[in-house]
Amino acid sequence: MSLQERDRKHLWHPLKQHQLNPESLAIVKAKGCILTDEDGNEYIDAISSWYTCMYGHCNDYVIEATHKQMQQLDHVMFSDFTHEPAVKLSEELIKILPHNQNKIYFNDNGSTAVEAAIKMALQYYFNKGEKRSQFIAFEDGFHGDTFGAMSVSGLSVYNGPFEDFLIKVKRIPVPNGNNTNDIIEQLKTLVSNHKIAGFIYEPLIQGAAGMKMQDAKGLNAILNFFKTQNILTIADEVMTGFGKTGKNFASDYIETKPDIICLSKALTAGLLPMAITSCTQEIYKGFLSNDISKGFFHCHTYSANPVACAAAIAGIKLLTSKDIQDNIKRIIQAHKKFEKHIKTHPKVKNTRHLGVIFALDLNTKMERYGGLRDKLLKFFMDRGVFLRPLGNTIYIQVPYVISDTELQKVYQVIEHALEII
């Protein structure tokens, strides 16, 4: 019996309507940019398995670091203990995070990193005797699947059955270079009429919305406004973090830095699940008190898992290496060349890219799941490239170690797909 057949017996996959699409491709091996299925077919992982394996699958350097750690300390609870990998990771992260970040809080995944950030913001004001119960977020944002993260997300395809159970959020448009003044006026009204605890945003790129990009100057103006109103700002860098935008973090493009940052995905080089919520010293001080109830009583069993920390330390070492930085520049130049070639195609509505992230919108309407979108996914896979369209948006987010030949194949498959739509 094949893995695919055994899978159907007990497994329930995410983001999948099993009645319509019961099959899941069985992958048995991954190395570099290549996924291999149980029949020996190979696929270029052109989205780095949801933006995680940015240094390539089964990276030898990361594997060596985690293997060494496994033999010394596998896991210990983090509420009463500390250990070298956690301390070392905090030191290495602070070196590359925006300058105002000073404290590191460990979580399990992107959703829980956001969940912790939301709770930090709410309790920060609660500890000061202020009851602030609402957030502001961008339209069409996506921040995760736990209840707080769902609340601040704006994509109803994920949240529909749960709308009555979510915390209150006011939504604003993303800055596009022409609407900043209108957004600021809208914010003035919102802040005057509601008790706002925080503003959460995906800096510069909204991933699940179809790699929808923002105007950096407009975003900076919005952040400046919140600073003047003493409202905390939360940057969700789960997708954008660790070099994908061409800088270590998307927030590096913005002069005004967030109070809180959420990190996951590429944090551990795709090897193990872990996430981090970082914050300023000022926020941390808001939880210091002789009153024990003012502490942050939020915890994950596998917080700061030493092996995951070792993977993250190795990932940062790779990110800051000359080889990876040169590769990022190489991919950026290739994207620029491809954009110039493809943007005038009659089937392409528009194109955009930042760092190693490239996206194009097809000049046709498509459902987010099913229909033509699923046909495109199959078209790509049949030709050995794993690309996962977001509705009518085809996007690329390749591992930094991709070869020129592999990258050109990704481009060619996309161009070929345009001819059959």
PDB file of C-alpha atoms in Angstrom, residues 135-419:
ATOM      1  CA  PHE A 135      -7.095  46.574  17.845  1.00  0.00           C
ATOM      2  CA  ILE A 136      -6.574  48.149  14.466  1.00  0.00           C
ATOM      3  CA  ALA A 137      -5.390  46.029  11.539  1.00  0.00           C
ATOM      4  CA  PHE A 138      -5.111  46.236   7.769  1.00  0.00           C
ATOM      5  CA  GLU A 139      -7.848  44.956   5.491  1.00  0.00           C
ATOM      6  CA  ASP A 140      -7.090  41.499   4.040  1.00  0.00           C
ATOM      7  CA  GLY A 141      -4.357  40.845   6.591  1.00  0.00           C
ATOM      8  CA  PHE A 142      -3.572  37.340   7.805  1.00  0.00           C
ATOM      9  CA  HIS A 143      -1.959  36.659  11.167  1.00  0.00           C
ATOM     10  CA  GLY A 144      -2.770  33.041  11.995  1.00  0.00           C
ATOM     11  CA  ASP A 145      -5.442  30.582  13.056  1.00  0.00           C
ATOM     12  CA  THR A 146      -5.677  30.822  16.853  1.00  0.00           C
ATOM     13  CA  PHE A 147      -8.523  33.009  18.126  1.00  0.00           C
ATOM     14  CA  GLY A 148      -6.581  36.199  18.770  1.00  0.00           C
ATOM     15  CA  ALA A 149      -4.680  35.820  15.502  1.00  0.00           C
ATOM     16  CA  MET A 150      -7.925  35.130  13.638  1.00  0.00           C
ATOM     17  CA  SER A 151      -9.481  38.214  15.197  1.00  0.00           C
ATOM     18  CA  VAL A 152      -6.889  40.558  13.741  1.00  0.00           C
ATOM     19  CA  SER A 153      -6.909  38.747  10.386  1.00  0.00           C
ATOM     20  CA  GLY A 154      -9.172  40.039   7.655  1.00  0.00           C
ATOM     21  CA  LEU A 155      -9.522  37.112   5.253  1.00  0.00           C
ATOM     22  CA  SER A 156     -13.022  35.747   5.880  1.00  0.00           C
ATOM     23  CA  VAL A 157     -12.306  32.507   4.014  1.00  0.00           C
ATOM     24  CA  TYR A 158     -10.477  31.398   7.171  1.00  0.00           C
ATOM     25  CA  ASN A 159     -12.617  33.088   9.830  1.00  0.00           C
ATOM     26  CA  GLY A 160     -16.231  32.736   8.672  1.00  0.00           C
ATOM     27  CA  PRO A 161     -17.589  30.235  11.262  1.00  0.00           C
ATOM     28  CA  PHE A 162     -15.874  32.014  14.148  1.00  0.00           C
ATOM     29  CA  GLU A 163     -16.725  35.677  13.595  1.00  0.00           C
ATOM     30  CA  ASP A 164     -19.052  35.850  16.624  1.00  0.00           C
ATOM     31  CA  PHE A 165     -16.286  34.731  18.971  1.00  0.00           C
ATOM     32  CA  LEU A 166     -13.470  37.102  18.005  1.00  0.00           C
ATOM     33  CA  ILE A 167     -12.079  40.189  19.735  1.00  0.00           C
ATOM     34  CA  LYS A 168     -13.017  43.590  18.312  1.00  0.00           C
ATOM     35  CA  VAL A 169     -10.888  44.937  15.459  1.00  0.00           C
ATOM     36  CA  LYS A 170     -11.179  48.039  13.282  1.00  0.00           C
ATOM     37  CA  ARG A 171      -9.739  47.698   9.778  1.00  0.00           C
ATOM     38  CA  ILE A 172      -7.996  50.244   7.601  1.00  0.00           C
ATOM     39  CA  PRO A 173      -6.766  50.112   3.971  1.00  0.00           C
ATOM     40  CA  VAL A 174      -3.098  49.433   3.253  1.00  0.00           C
ATOM     41  CA  PRO A 175      -1.109  52.510   2.180  1.00  0.00           C
ATOM     42  CA  ASN A 176      -0.659  52.561  -1.584  1.00  0.00           C
ATOM     43  CA  GLY A 177       1.191  55.851  -2.031  1.00  0.00           C
ATOM     44  CA  ASN A 178      -1.960  57.894  -2.685  1.00  0.00           C
ATOM     45  CA  ASN A 179      -4.190  57.297   0.333  1.00  0.00           C
ATOM     46  CA  THR A 180      -1.970  58.000   3.347  1.00  0.00           C
ATOM     47  CA  ASN A 181      -3.687  61.244   4.348  1.00  0.00           C
ATOM     48  CA  ASP A 182      -7.109  59.593   4.126  1.00  0.00           C
ATOM     49  CA  ILE A 183      -5.914  56.721   6.313  1.00  0.00           C
ATOM     50  CA  ILE A 184      -4.539  59.101   8.943  1.00  0.00           C
ATOM     51  CA  GLU A 185      -7.867  60.949   9.048  1.00  0.00           C
ATOM     52  CA  GLN A 186      -9.671  57.644   9.469  1.00  0.00           C
ATOM     53  CA  LEU A 187      -7.292  56.715  12.282  1.00  0.00           C
ATOM     54  CA  LYS A 188      -7.944  59.990  14.102  1.00  0.00           C
ATOM     55  CA  THR A 189     -11.636  59.150  14.195  1.00  0.00           C
ATOM     56  CA  LEU A 190     -11.047  55.566  15.312  1.00  0.00           C
ATOM     57  CA  VAL A 191      -8.676  56.548  18.105  1.00  0.00           C
ATOM     58  CA  SER A 192     -11.067  59.251  19.325  1.00  0.00           C
ATOM     59  CA  ASN A 193     -14.007  56.853  19.549  1.00  0.00           C
ATOM     60  CA  HIS A 194     -12.428  53.578  20.699  1.00  0.00           C
ATOM     61  CA  LYS A 195     -10.017  52.276  23.334  1.00  0.00           C
ATOM     62  CA  ILE A 196      -7.252  50.987  21.048  1.00  0.00           C
ATOM     63  CA  ALA A 197      -4.577  48.695  22.508  1.00  0.00           C
ATOM     64  CA  GLY A 198      -2.521  48.104  19.389  1.00  0.00           C
ATOM     65  CA  PHE A 199      -2.046  48.131  15.651  1.00  0.00           C
ATOM     66  CA  ILE A 200      -0.918  44.871  14.048  1.00  0.00           C
ATOM     67  CA  TYR A 201       0.387  44.715  10.492  1.00  0.00           C
ATOM     68  CA  GLU A 202       2.387  42.670   8.028  1.00  0.00           C
ATOM     69  CA  PRO A 203       5.156  45.123   7.110  1.00  0.00           C
ATOM     70  CA  LEU A 204       5.353  45.921   3.378  1.00  0.00           C
ATOM     71  CA  ILE A 205       3.884  42.602   2.141  1.00  0.00           C
ATOM     72  CA  GLN A 206       0.616  40.859   2.997  1.00  0.00           C
ATOM     73  CA  GLY A 207       1.436  37.237   2.248  1.00  0.00           C
ATOM     74  CA  ALA A 208      -1.871  35.354   2.322  1.00  0.00           C
ATOM     75  CA  ALA A 209      -3.612  38.286   0.618  1.00  0.00           C
ATOM     76  CA  GLY A 210      -1.627  37.447  -2.520  1.00  0.00           C
ATOM     77  CA  MET A 211       1.699  39.138  -1.771  1.00  0.00           C
ATOM     78  CA  LYS A 212      -0.098  42.500  -1.683  1.00  0.00           C
ATOM     79  CA  MET A 213       2.547  45.198  -1.236  1.00  0.00           C
ATOM     80  CA  GLN A 214       2.429  48.520   0.607  1.00  0.00           C
ATOM     81  CA  ASP A 215       3.954  51.960   0.305  1.00  0.00           C
ATOM     82  CA  ALA A 216       6.831  52.202   2.802  1.00  0.00           C
ATOM     83  CA  LYS A 217       6.468  55.959   3.371  1.00  0.00           C
ATOM     84  CA  GLY A 218       2.770  55.573   4.008  1.00  0.00           C
ATOM     85  CA  LEU A 219       3.350  52.765   6.485  1.00  0.00           C
ATOM     86  CA  ASN A 220       5.945  54.879   8.276  1.00  0.00           C
ATOM     87  CA  ALA A 221       3.457  57.746   8.577  1.00  0.00           C
ATOM     88  CA  ILE A 222       0.860  55.372  10.043  1.00  0.00           C
ATOM     89  CA  LEU A 223       3.351  54.041  12.590  1.00  0.00           C
ATOM     90  CA  ASN A 224       4.351  57.583  13.518  1.00  0.00           C
ATOM     91  CA  PHE A 225       0.710  58.426  14.166  1.00  0.00           C
ATOM     92  CA  PHE A 226       0.315  55.484  16.545  1.00  0.00           C
ATOM     93  CA  LYS A 227       3.465  56.534  18.389  1.00  0.00           C
ATOM     94  CA  THR A 228       1.945  59.977  19.035  1.00  0.00           C
ATOM     95  CA  GLN A 229      -1.195  58.295  20.395  1.00  0.00           C
ATOM     96  CA  ASN A 230       0.656  55.929  22.755  1.00  0.00           C
ATOM     97  CA  ILE A 231      -0.726  52.908  20.893  1.00  0.00           C
ATOM     98  CA  LEU A 232       1.501  49.842  20.611  1.00  0.00           C
ATOM     99  CA  THR A 233       2.520  48.612  17.171  1.00  0.00           C
ATOM    100  CA  ILE A 234       2.997  44.924  16.335  1.00  0.00           C
ATOM    101  CA  ALA A 235       4.911  43.862  13.220  1.00  0.00           C
ATOM    102  CA  ASP A 236       4.007  40.366  12.054  1.00  0.00           C
ATOM    103  CA  GLU A 237       7.255  39.329  10.349  1.00  0.00           C
ATOM    104  CA  VAL A 238       6.422  35.617  10.363  1.00  0.00           C
ATOM    105  CA  MET A 239       6.470  35.579   6.544  1.00  0.00           C
ATOM    106  CA  THR A 240       8.780  38.506   5.799  1.00  0.00           C
ATOM    107  CA  GLY A 241      11.545  37.861   8.337  1.00  0.00           C
ATOM    108  CA  PHE A 242      15.076  36.572   7.805  1.00  0.00           C
ATOM    109  CA  GLY A 243      16.153  38.071   4.518  1.00  0.00           C
ATOM    110  CA  LYS A 244      13.180  37.468   2.242  1.00  0.00           C
ATOM    111  CA  THR A 245      12.638  41.159   1.490  1.00  0.00           C
ATOM    112  CA  GLY A 246      16.328  41.722   0.756  1.00  0.00           C
ATOM    113  CA  LYS A 247      16.989  42.970   4.298  1.00  0.00           C
ATOM    114  CA  ASN A 248      17.002  40.948   7.509  1.00  0.00           C
ATOM    115  CA  PHE A 249      13.475  42.153   8.293  1.00  0.00           C
ATOM    116  CA  ALA A 250      10.880  44.167   6.395  1.00  0.00           C
ATOM    117  CA  SER A 251      10.888  46.588   9.343  1.00  0.00           C
ATOM    118  CA  ASP A 252      14.438  47.529   8.339  1.00  0.00           C
ATOM    119  CA  TYR A 253      12.923  49.485   5.429  1.00  0.00           C
ATOM    120  CA  ILE A 254      10.797  51.557   7.820  1.00  0.00           C
ATOM    121  CA  GLU A 255      12.230  54.391   9.915  1.00  0.00           C
ATOM    122  CA  THR A 256       9.696  54.005  12.746  1.00  0.00           C
ATOM    123  CA  LYS A 257      10.199  50.631  14.412  1.00  0.00           C
ATOM    124  CA  PRO A 258       7.472  48.435  15.923  1.00  0.00           C
ATOM    125  CA  ASP A 259       7.124  47.894  19.662  1.00  0.00           C
ATOM    126  CA  ILE A 260       6.604  44.155  19.201  1.00  0.00           C
ATOM    127  CA  ILE A 261       7.753  41.778  16.449  1.00  0.00           C
ATOM    128  CA  CYS A 262       6.437  38.275  15.674  1.00  0.00           C
ATOM    129  CA  LEU A 263       8.831  35.742  14.112  1.00  0.00           C
ATOM    130  CA  SER A 264       8.596  32.130  12.962  1.00  0.00           C
ATOM    131  CA  LYS A 265       8.799  30.122   9.685  1.00  0.00           C
ATOM    132  CA  ALA A 266      12.425  30.682   8.526  1.00  0.00           C
ATOM    133  CA  LEU A 267      13.523  31.246  12.139  1.00  0.00           C
ATOM    134  CA  THR A 268      14.690  27.632  12.489  1.00  0.00           C
ATOM    135  CA  ALA A 269      15.667  27.207   8.809  1.00  0.00           C
ATOM    136  CA  GLY A 270      12.540  25.072   8.330  1.00  0.00           C
ATOM    137  CA  LEU A 271      13.886  22.227  10.457  1.00  0.00           C
ATOM    138  CA  LEU A 272      11.792  22.511  13.640  1.00  0.00           C
ATOM    139  CA  PRO A 273       8.734  24.434  14.830  1.00  0.00           C
ATOM    140  CA  MET A 274       9.474  27.478  16.965  1.00  0.00           C
ATOM    141  CA  ALA A 275       8.465  31.130  17.127  1.00  0.00           C
ATOM    142  CA  ILE A 276       9.454  34.293  18.934  1.00  0.00           C
ATOM    143  CA  THR A 277       7.701  37.434  20.088  1.00  0.00           C
ATOM    144  CA  SER A 278      10.260  40.172  20.689  1.00  0.00           C
ATOM    145  CA  CYS A 279       9.554  43.505  22.339  1.00  0.00           C
ATOM    146  CA  THR A 280      11.096  46.694  23.687  1.00  0.00           C
ATOM    147  CA  GLN A 281      12.453  47.089  27.192  1.00  0.00           C
ATOM    148  CA  GLU A 282       9.591  49.503  27.911  1.00  0.00           C
ATOM    149  CA  ILE A 283       6.960  46.835  27.290  1.00  0.00           C
ATOM    150  CA  TYR A 284       8.867  44.304  29.401  1.00  0.00           C
ATOM    151  CA  LYS A 285       9.021  46.813  32.264  1.00  0.00           C
ATOM    152  CA  GLY A 286       5.231  47.069  32.151  1.00  0.00           C
ATOM    153  CA  PHE A 287       5.038  43.526  33.541  1.00  0.00           C
ATOM    154  CA  LEU A 288       7.520  44.008  36.403  1.00  0.00           C
ATOM    155  CA  SER A 289       5.750  44.352  39.748  1.00  0.00           C
ATOM    156  CA  ASN A 290       5.593  43.077  43.317  1.00  0.00           C
ATOM    157  CA  ASP A 291       2.083  41.991  42.326  1.00  0.00           C
ATOM    158  CA  ILE A 292       2.528  38.491  40.875  1.00  0.00           C
ATOM    159  CA  SER A 293      -0.655  38.794  38.818  1.00  0.00           C
ATOM    160  CA  LYS A 294       0.988  41.476  36.667  1.00  0.00           C
ATOM    161  CA  GLY A 295       3.443  38.921  35.275  1.00  0.00           C
ATOM    162  CA  PHE A 296       2.889  37.474  31.802  1.00  0.00           C
ATOM    163  CA  PHE A 297       1.259  34.107  32.545  1.00  0.00           C
ATOM    164  CA  HIS A 298       1.414  32.685  29.049  1.00  0.00           C
ATOM    165  CA  CYS A 299       3.461  29.564  28.333  1.00  0.00           C
ATOM    166  CA  HIS A 300       4.169  26.798  25.825  1.00  0.00           C
ATOM    167  CA  THR A 301       5.429  23.379  26.875  1.00  0.00           C
ATOM    168  CA  TYR A 302       8.184  23.388  24.263  1.00  0.00           C
ATOM    169  CA  SER A 303       9.216  27.016  24.797  1.00  0.00           C
ATOM    170  CA  ALA A 304      12.870  27.575  23.861  1.00  0.00           C
ATOM    171  CA  ASN A 305      13.432  23.940  22.938  1.00  0.00           C
ATOM    172  CA  PRO A 306      17.252  23.659  22.865  1.00  0.00           C
ATOM    173  CA  VAL A 307      17.388  21.741  19.568  1.00  0.00           C
ATOM    174  CA  ALA A 308      15.133  24.286  17.835  1.00  0.00           C
ATOM    175  CA  CYS A 309      17.289  27.078  19.293  1.00  0.00           C
ATOM    176  CA  ALA A 310      20.386  25.403  17.849  1.00  0.00           C
ATOM    177  CA  ALA A 311      18.718  25.293  14.437  1.00  0.00           C
ATOM    178  CA  ALA A 312      17.822  28.990  14.694  1.00  0.00           C
ATOM    179  CA  ILE A 313      21.379  29.964  15.676  1.00  0.00           C
ATOM    180  CA  ALA A 314      22.703  28.045  12.669  1.00  0.00           C
ATOM    181  CA  GLY A 315      20.105  29.745  10.454  1.00  0.00           C
ATOM    182  CA  ILE A 316      21.201  33.217  11.561  1.00  0.00           C
ATOM    183  CA  LYS A 317      24.811  32.269  10.881  1.00  0.00           C
ATOM    184  CA  LEU A 318      23.841  31.281   7.350  1.00  0.00           C
ATOM    185  CA  LEU A 319      21.679  34.377   6.816  1.00  0.00           C
ATOM    186  CA  THR A 320      24.518  36.712   7.702  1.00  0.00           C
ATOM    187  CA  SER A 321      27.105  34.813   5.636  1.00  0.00           C
ATOM    188  CA  LYS A 322      28.526  36.294   2.443  1.00  0.00           C
ATOM    189  CA  ASP A 323      27.365  33.308   0.388  1.00  0.00           C
ATOM    190  CA  ILE A 324      23.701  33.679   1.343  1.00  0.00           C
ATOM    191  CA  GLN A 325      23.751  37.472   1.029  1.00  0.00           C
ATOM    192  CA  ASP A 326      25.296  37.126  -2.451  1.00  0.00           C
ATOM    193  CA  ASN A 327      22.623  34.564  -3.363  1.00  0.00           C
ATOM    194  CA  ILE A 328      19.848  36.910  -2.242  1.00  0.00           C
ATOM    195  CA  LYS A 329      21.272  39.624  -4.502  1.00  0.00           C
ATOM    196  CA  ARG A 330      21.525  37.145  -7.380  1.00  0.00           C
ATOM    197  CA  ILE A 331      17.873  36.109  -7.019  1.00  0.00           C
ATOM    198  CA  ILE A 332      16.758  39.750  -6.808  1.00  0.00           C
ATOM    199  CA  GLN A 333      18.499  40.522 -10.097  1.00  0.00           C
ATOM    200  CA  ALA A 334      16.940  37.462 -11.732  1.00  0.00           C
ATOM    201  CA  HIS A 335      13.470  38.537 -10.544  1.00  0.00           C
ATOM    202  CA  LYS A 336      14.013  42.016 -12.007  1.00  0.00           C
ATOM    203  CA  LYS A 337      14.929  40.522 -15.361  1.00  0.00           C
ATOM    204  CA  PHE A 338      11.948  38.150 -15.321  1.00  0.00           C
ATOM    205  CA  GLU A 339       9.563  40.954 -14.356  1.00  0.00           C
ATOM    206  CA  LYS A 340      10.747  43.092 -17.260  1.00  0.00           C
ATOM    207  CA  HIS A 341      10.140  40.149 -19.592  1.00  0.00           C
ATOM    208  CA  ILE A 342       6.737  39.011 -18.295  1.00  0.00           C
ATOM    209  CA  LYS A 343       4.908  42.174 -17.184  1.00  0.00           C
ATOM    210  CA  THR A 344       3.686  43.061 -20.698  1.00  0.00           C
ATOM    211  CA  HIS A 345       2.162  39.613 -21.299  1.00  0.00           C
ATOM    212  CA  PRO A 346      -1.564  39.988 -22.105  1.00  0.00           C
ATOM    213  CA  LYS A 347      -2.483  37.377 -19.460  1.00  0.00           C
ATOM    214  CA  VAL A 348      -0.617  39.307 -16.713  1.00  0.00           C
ATOM    215  CA  LYS A 349      -2.550  42.033 -14.893  1.00  0.00           C
ATOM    216  CA  ASN A 350       0.385  43.303 -12.801  1.00  0.00           C
ATOM    217  CA  THR A 351       3.705  42.252 -11.292  1.00  0.00           C
ATOM    218  CA  ARG A 352       5.641  43.141  -8.142  1.00  0.00           C
ATOM    219  CA  HIS A 353       8.676  41.966  -6.225  1.00  0.00           C
ATOM    220  CA  LEU A 354      10.689  42.743  -3.130  1.00  0.00           C
ATOM    221  CA  GLY A 355      13.785  40.790  -2.228  1.00  0.00           C
ATOM    222  CA  VAL A 356      13.350  37.134  -3.207  1.00  0.00           C
ATOM    223  CA  ILE A 357       9.547  37.503  -3.256  1.00  0.00           C
ATOM    224  CA  PHE A 358       8.011  37.838  -6.716  1.00  0.00           C
ATOM    225  CA  ALA A 359       4.300  37.891  -7.569  1.00  0.00           C
ATOM    226  CA  LEU A 360       2.129  38.362 -10.608  1.00  0.00           C
ATOM    227  CA  ASP A 361      -1.644  38.628 -10.862  1.00  0.00           C
ATOM    228  CA  LEU A 362      -3.360  36.871 -13.728  1.00  0.00           C
ATOM    229  CA  ASN A 363      -5.726  38.893 -15.855  1.00  0.00           C
ATOM    230  CA  THR A 364      -8.629  36.604 -14.951  1.00  0.00           C
ATOM    231  CA  LYS A 365     -10.914  35.970 -11.976  1.00  0.00           C
ATOM    232  CA  MET A 366     -10.200  32.860  -9.919  1.00  0.00           C
ATOM    233  CA  GLU A 367     -11.424  31.298  -6.699  1.00  0.00           C
ATOM    234  CA  ARG A 368      -8.911  31.108  -3.855  1.00  0.00           C
ATOM    235  CA  TYR A 369      -9.272  27.314  -3.874  1.00  0.00           C
ATOM    236  CA  GLY A 370     -10.661  24.993  -6.543  1.00  0.00           C
ATOM    237  CA  GLY A 371     -11.350  25.507 -10.242  1.00  0.00           C
ATOM    238  CA  LEU A 372      -8.645  27.104 -12.363  1.00  0.00           C
ATOM    239  CA  ARG A 373      -6.414  27.631  -9.333  1.00  0.00           C
ATOM    240  CA  ASP A 374      -6.231  23.864  -8.739  1.00  0.00           C
ATOM    241  CA  LYS A 375      -5.632  23.218 -12.431  1.00  0.00           C
ATOM    242  CA  LEU A 376      -2.685  25.619 -12.327  1.00  0.00           C
ATOM    243  CA  LEU A 377      -1.272  23.885  -9.259  1.00  0.00           C
ATOM    244  CA  LYS A 378      -1.451  20.539 -11.075  1.00  0.00           C
ATOM    245  CA  PHE A 379       0.078  22.071 -14.217  1.00  0.00           C
ATOM    246  CA  PHE A 380       3.093  23.261 -12.223  1.00  0.00           C
ATOM    247  CA  MET A 381       3.503  19.987 -10.345  1.00  0.00           C
ATOM    248  CA  ASP A 382       3.256  17.904 -13.530  1.00  0.00           C
ATOM    249  CA  ARG A 383       6.245  19.892 -14.799  1.00  0.00           C
ATOM    250  CA  GLY A 384       8.327  19.467 -11.663  1.00  0.00           C
ATOM    251  CA  VAL A 385       7.765  22.813  -9.949  1.00  0.00           C
ATOM    252  CA  PHE A 386       5.891  23.350  -6.692  1.00  0.00           C
ATOM    253  CA  LEU A 387       4.099  26.697  -6.934  1.00  0.00           C
ATOM    254  CA  ARG A 388       0.913  27.290  -4.924  1.00  0.00           C
ATOM    255  CA  PRO A 389      -1.255  30.060  -6.422  1.00  0.00           C
ATOM    256  CA  LEU A 390      -3.192  32.335  -4.069  1.00  0.00           C
ATOM    257  CA  GLY A 391      -6.338  32.790  -6.140  1.00  0.00           C
ATOM    258  CA  ASN A 392      -5.224  34.548  -9.312  1.00  0.00           C
ATOM    259  CA  THR A 393      -1.823  35.402  -7.818  1.00  0.00           C
ATOM    260  CA  ILE A 394       1.191  33.290  -8.738  1.00  0.00           C
ATOM    261  CA  TYR A 395       4.093  33.963  -6.421  1.00  0.00           C
ATOM    262  CA  ILE A 396       7.668  32.803  -6.053  1.00  0.00           C
ATOM    263  CA  GLN A 397       9.638  32.637  -2.826  1.00  0.00           C
ATOM    264  CA  VAL A 398      12.575  30.344  -3.559  1.00  0.00           C
ATOM    265  CA  PRO A 399      15.265  29.083  -1.190  1.00  0.00           C
ATOM    266  CA  TYR A 400      18.376  31.238  -1.212  1.00  0.00           C
ATOM    267  CA  VAL A 401      20.441  28.274  -2.445  1.00  0.00           C
ATOM    268  CA  ILE A 402      18.494  27.782  -5.675  1.00  0.00           C
ATOM    269  CA  SER A 403      20.671  27.449  -8.766  1.00  0.00           C
ATOM    270  CA  ASP A 404      20.287  29.679 -11.815  1.00  0.00           C
ATOM    271  CA  THR A 405      19.132  26.653 -13.819  1.00  0.00           C
ATOM    272  CA  GLU A 406      16.439  25.779 -11.277  1.00  0.00           C
ATOM    273  CA  LEU A 407      15.263  29.372 -11.064  1.00  0.00           C
ATOM    274  CA  GLN A 408      15.006  29.648 -14.843  1.00  0.00           C
ATOM    275  CA  LYS A 409      12.872  26.492 -14.878  1.00  0.00           C
ATOM    276  CA  VAL A 410      10.482  28.139 -12.384  1.00  0.00           C
ATOM    277  CA  TYR A 411      10.157  31.176 -14.648  1.00  0.00           C
ATOM    278  CA  GLN A 412       9.681  29.038 -17.754  1.00  0.00           C
ATOM    279  CA  VAL A 413       6.917  26.951 -16.177  1.00  0.00           C
ATOM    280  CA  ILE A 414       5.035  30.104 -15.193  1.00  0.00           C
ATOM    281  CA  GLU A 415       5.387  31.519 -18.714  1.00  0.00           C
ATOM    282  CA  HIS A 416       4.219  28.242 -20.198  1.00  0.00           C
ATOM    283  CA  ALA A 417       1.171  28.262 -17.896  1.00  0.00           C
ATOM    284  CA  LEU A 418       0.148  31.664 -19.240  1.00  0.00           C
ATOM    285  CA  GLU A 419      -0.265  30.134 -22.694  1.00  0.00           C
TER     286      GLU A 419
END
